Amino acid sequence: MLNLLFPAECSGCGSVLNTKKELLCVSCRHSLPLACHHLTLDETLKNLWYGRLPLVQATALLRFEKQGITQRVLHQLKYRGQKELSTFFGHWLGAELQEIDTYATIDTVIPVPLHKKRLRKRGYNQVTGFGNAIATALDVPFLEDVLLKVTAARSQVFKGRLSRFGGTEVFTLNHREKVMGKHILLVDDVVTTGATLERCGLCLLEGTEAKLSIATIAVA
């Protein structure tokens, strides 16, 4: 009855769904542009940080195109409270990563954090469900208390290239002992220039003797 009064809508196109658990209609699921570097052995994303950040692996599930379906879905995730999408994509990618030997050495999953002011305003970190689902699939801890954001910054996705590189985001490491000598999977929603993930990665690697891989929902 509730679904008749307030029908569930597809996060991609707005069409009516049978249940709220579906999140995306069949057409939108099939329309999502896949990146999936982990399935094709494509190192294009990994090479984005060549000479800047030493990585074991780097992958993204989807390709981000302005005005495309990935942008619409991520907008629903970040600004319309549909945090279930984060878990949906995490289950999807996690199921694929757990079948790949090169990801079997990961010891922990850590999300790019939100500044506490942004977290209070939004009410959730849009990467939490994604990272937690991947950690569950890989049977490793999901740690949200290790990497902390010191400065607030606006979203990088719609900024120009130069302004993204010129950001002033600062991150700090908490509970360093939890990542000492570990293989960390750092997760985020979208990678554009890679500047934010670079800052996070360098913070995690400094003095920890850790190894680092990256996984995101999408790559622009």
Coordinates of C-alpha atoms in Angstrom, one line a residue:
M1 CA 0.0 0.0 0.0
L2 CA 2.8 2.4 0.9
N3 CA 4.5 1.8 -2.4
L4 CA 1.2 2.6 -4.2
L5 CA 1.0 6.0 -2.4
F6 CA 4.7 6.8 -2.6
P7 CA 6.1 4.6 -5.5
A8 CA 9.7 3.8 -5.6
E9 CA 11.5 5.5 -8.5
C10 CA 14.6 4.6 -10.4
S11 CA 17.6 6.7 -9.4
G12 CA 18.7 6.9 -13.0
C13 CA 15.6 7.8 -15.0
G14 CA 12.8 8.2 -12.4
S15 CA 10.6 5.4 -13.7
V16 CA 8.5 3.5 -11.2
L17 CA 10.0 0.4 -9.6
N18 CA 8.3 -2.5 -8.1
T19 CA 10.1 -2.1 -4.7
K20 CA 12.5 0.5 -3.2
K21 CA 15.1 -2.3 -2.9
E22 CA 15.6 -2.3 -6.7
L23 CA 17.2 1.3 -6.8
L24 CA 17.7 1.1 -10.6
C25 CA 15.5 -0.1 -13.4
V26 CA 16.8 -2.9 -15.7
S27 CA 17.3 -0.4 -18.5
C28 CA 19.4 1.9 -16.4
R29 CA 21.5 -0.9 -15.0
H30 CA 22.3 -2.0 -18.5
S31 CA 23.1 1.6 -19.5
L32 CA 25.7 2.2 -16.9
P33 CA 29.0 2.7 -18.6
L34 CA 31.5 0.3 -17.1
A35 CA 35.2 1.0 -16.5
C36 CA 36.1 -2.1 -14.6
H37 CA 39.9 -1.8 -14.9
H38 CA 40.2 -4.8 -12.6
L39 CA 38.6 -7.1 -15.2
T40 CA 40.6 -5.9 -18.2
L41 CA 44.0 -5.5 -16.6
D42 CA 43.8 -1.9 -17.8
E43 CA 46.3 0.3 -15.9
T44 CA 45.1 3.6 -17.3
L45 CA 43.7 4.7 -13.9
K46 CA 46.7 3.5 -12.0
N47 CA 49.0 5.5 -14.3
L48 CA 47.1 8.6 -13.4
W49 CA 49.3 8.8 -10.2
Y50 CA 52.5 7.6 -12.0
G51 CA 55.4 9.3 -10.2
R52 CA 53.2 10.9 -7.6
L53 CA 51.7 8.0 -5.6
P54 CA 53.0 4.4 -5.5
L55 CA 50.1 2.0 -6.1
V56 CA 49.6 -1.7 -6.2
Q57 CA 46.3 -1.6 -8.0
A58 CA 43.7 1.0 -9.0
T59 CA 40.2 0.5 -10.4
A60 CA 36.8 2.1 -10.9
L61 CA 33.5 0.4 -11.5
L62 CA 31.9 3.1 -13.8
R63 CA 32.8 5.9 -16.2
F64 CA 31.6 9.3 -15.3
E65 CA 30.2 11.5 -18.1
K66 CA 28.6 14.9 -17.5
Q67 CA 24.8 14.7 -18.1
G68 CA 25.1 11.0 -18.3
I69 CA 23.5 8.3 -16.2
T70 CA 26.5 7.9 -13.8
Q71 CA 26.3 11.6 -12.9
R72 CA 22.5 11.4 -12.3
V73 CA 22.9 8.3 -10.0
L74 CA 25.8 9.8 -8.1
H75 CA 23.8 13.0 -7.7
Q76 CA 21.1 11.0 -6.0
L77 CA 23.6 9.4 -3.8
K78 CA 25.4 12.5 -2.7
Y79 CA 22.6 15.1 -2.6
R80 CA 19.3 13.3 -2.5
G81 CA 19.9 11.0 0.5
Q82 CA 19.9 7.8 -1.5
K83 CA 22.9 6.3 0.4
E84 CA 21.7 2.7 -0.4
L85 CA 23.3 3.3 -3.8
S86 CA 26.7 3.3 -2.2
T87 CA 26.1 -0.2 -0.8
F88 CA 24.7 -1.4 -4.1
F89 CA 27.9 -0.4 -5.9
G90 CA 30.0 -1.8 -3.1
H91 CA 28.4 -5.2 -3.3
W92 CA 28.8 -5.1 -7.1
L93 CA 32.5 -4.3 -7.1
G94 CA 33.2 -6.4 -4.0
A95 CA 31.9 -9.5 -5.6
E96 CA 34.2 -9.0 -8.6
L97 CA 37.3 -8.1 -6.5
Q98 CA 37.0 -11.1 -4.3
E99 CA 37.6 -13.3 -7.4
I100 CA 40.8 -11.5 -8.4
D101 CA 44.1 -12.8 -6.9
T102 CA 45.8 -9.3 -6.9
Y103 CA 43.2 -8.0 -4.5
A104 CA 43.5 -11.0 -2.2
T105 CA 46.4 -9.3 -0.3
I106 CA 44.3 -6.3 0.8
D107 CA 44.2 -6.1 4.6
T108 CA 41.8 -3.2 5.2
V109 CA 39.5 -0.8 3.4
I110 CA 39.6 2.9 4.3
P111 CA 37.2 5.6 2.9
V112 CA 38.2 9.1 1.8
P113 CA 36.7 11.0 4.8
L114 CA 34.3 14.0 4.9
H115 CA 35.1 17.0 7.0
K116 CA 33.0 16.9 10.2
K117 CA 31.0 20.0 9.1
R118 CA 30.1 18.3 5.8
L119 CA 29.3 15.1 7.5
R120 CA 26.9 16.8 9.9
K121 CA 25.2 18.6 7.0
R122 CA 24.8 15.6 4.8
G123 CA 24.3 13.1 7.6
Y124 CA 26.4 10.4 6.0
N125 CA 29.6 9.8 4.0
Q126 CA 28.6 8.7 0.5
V127 CA 31.5 6.3 0.4
T128 CA 30.7 4.4 3.6
G129 CA 28.3 1.9 2.1
F130 CA 30.6 1.3 -0.8
G131 CA 33.7 0.7 1.3
N132 CA 31.9 -1.4 3.9
A133 CA 30.4 -3.7 1.3
I134 CA 33.8 -4.2 -0.4
A135 CA 35.4 -4.9 3.0
T136 CA 32.7 -7.5 3.7
A137 CA 33.3 -9.2 0.4
L138 CA 37.1 -9.3 1.0
D139 CA 36.6 -10.3 4.6
V140 CA 38.8 -7.5 6.0
P141 CA 38.1 -4.6 8.4
F142 CA 36.5 -1.4 7.3
L143 CA 38.2 1.5 9.1
E144 CA 36.5 4.9 9.2
D145 CA 38.5 6.2 12.2
V146 CA 42.0 6.2 10.7
L147 CA 42.0 8.9 8.0
L148 CA 40.6 12.2 9.1
K149 CA 39.9 15.4 7.1
V150 CA 41.2 18.5 8.7
T151 CA 40.0 21.2 6.2
A152 CA 36.6 21.5 4.5
A153 CA 36.5 21.8 0.7
R154 CA 33.8 21.8 -1.9
S155 CA 33.1 18.9 -4.3
Q156 CA 35.9 18.4 -6.9
V157 CA 33.7 16.9 -9.6
F158 CA 32.4 20.1 -11.3
K159 CA 35.5 22.2 -10.7
G160 CA 37.9 23.2 -13.5
R161 CA 41.1 21.2 -13.8
L162 CA 43.4 23.9 -12.4
S163 CA 41.2 24.7 -9.5
R164 CA 41.0 21.0 -8.5
F165 CA 44.8 20.8 -8.4
G166 CA 45.0 24.0 -6.4
G167 CA 42.9 22.7 -3.6
T168 CA 43.9 23.1 0.1
E169 CA 42.5 19.8 1.5
V170 CA 44.5 18.5 4.4
F171 CA 44.2 15.0 5.9
T172 CA 45.7 13.5 9.0
L173 CA 46.3 9.9 10.2
N174 CA 44.7 8.6 13.4
H175 CA 45.5 5.2 15.0
R176 CA 48.6 4.7 12.9
E177 CA 49.1 1.3 14.4
K178 CA 46.0 0.0 12.5
V179 CA 47.7 0.4 9.1
M180 CA 51.3 -0.3 9.9
G181 CA 52.6 -2.7 7.2
K182 CA 49.1 -3.3 5.8
H183 CA 47.9 -3.3 2.2
I184 CA 45.2 -0.6 2.2
L185 CA 42.4 -0.2 -0.2
L186 CA 41.5 3.5 -0.3
V187 CA 37.9 4.1 -1.6
D188 CA 36.1 7.1 -2.9
D189 CA 33.1 7.9 -5.1
V190 CA 34.6 9.7 -8.1
V191 CA 38.2 10.3 -9.2
T192 CA 38.8 13.3 -11.5
T193 CA 42.4 14.6 -11.4
G194 CA 43.3 12.3 -8.5
A195 CA 44.4 15.1 -6.3
T196 CA 42.3 14.2 -3.3
L197 CA 43.2 10.6 -3.4
E198 CA 46.8 11.5 -3.8
R199 CA 46.7 13.6 -0.6
C200 CA 44.9 10.8 1.2
G201 CA 47.3 8.1 -0.1
L202 CA 50.4 10.0 0.8
C203 CA 49.0 10.6 4.3
L204 CA 48.4 6.8 4.7
L205 CA 51.8 5.8 3.4
E206 CA 53.9 8.3 5.4
G207 CA 55.8 6.3 8.0
T208 CA 53.5 3.3 7.9
E209 CA 55.4 0.9 5.6
A210 CA 52.0 0.2 4.1
K211 CA 51.0 -0.6 0.5
L212 CA 48.2 1.1 -1.3
S213 CA 45.5 0.3 -3.8
I214 CA 42.5 2.5 -4.9
A215 CA 38.9 1.7 -5.8
T216 CA 36.2 4.2 -6.8
I217 CA 32.6 4.0 -7.9
A218 CA 33.4 6.1 -11.0
V219 CA 36.2 7.8 -12.9
A220 CA 35.7 11.0 -14.8

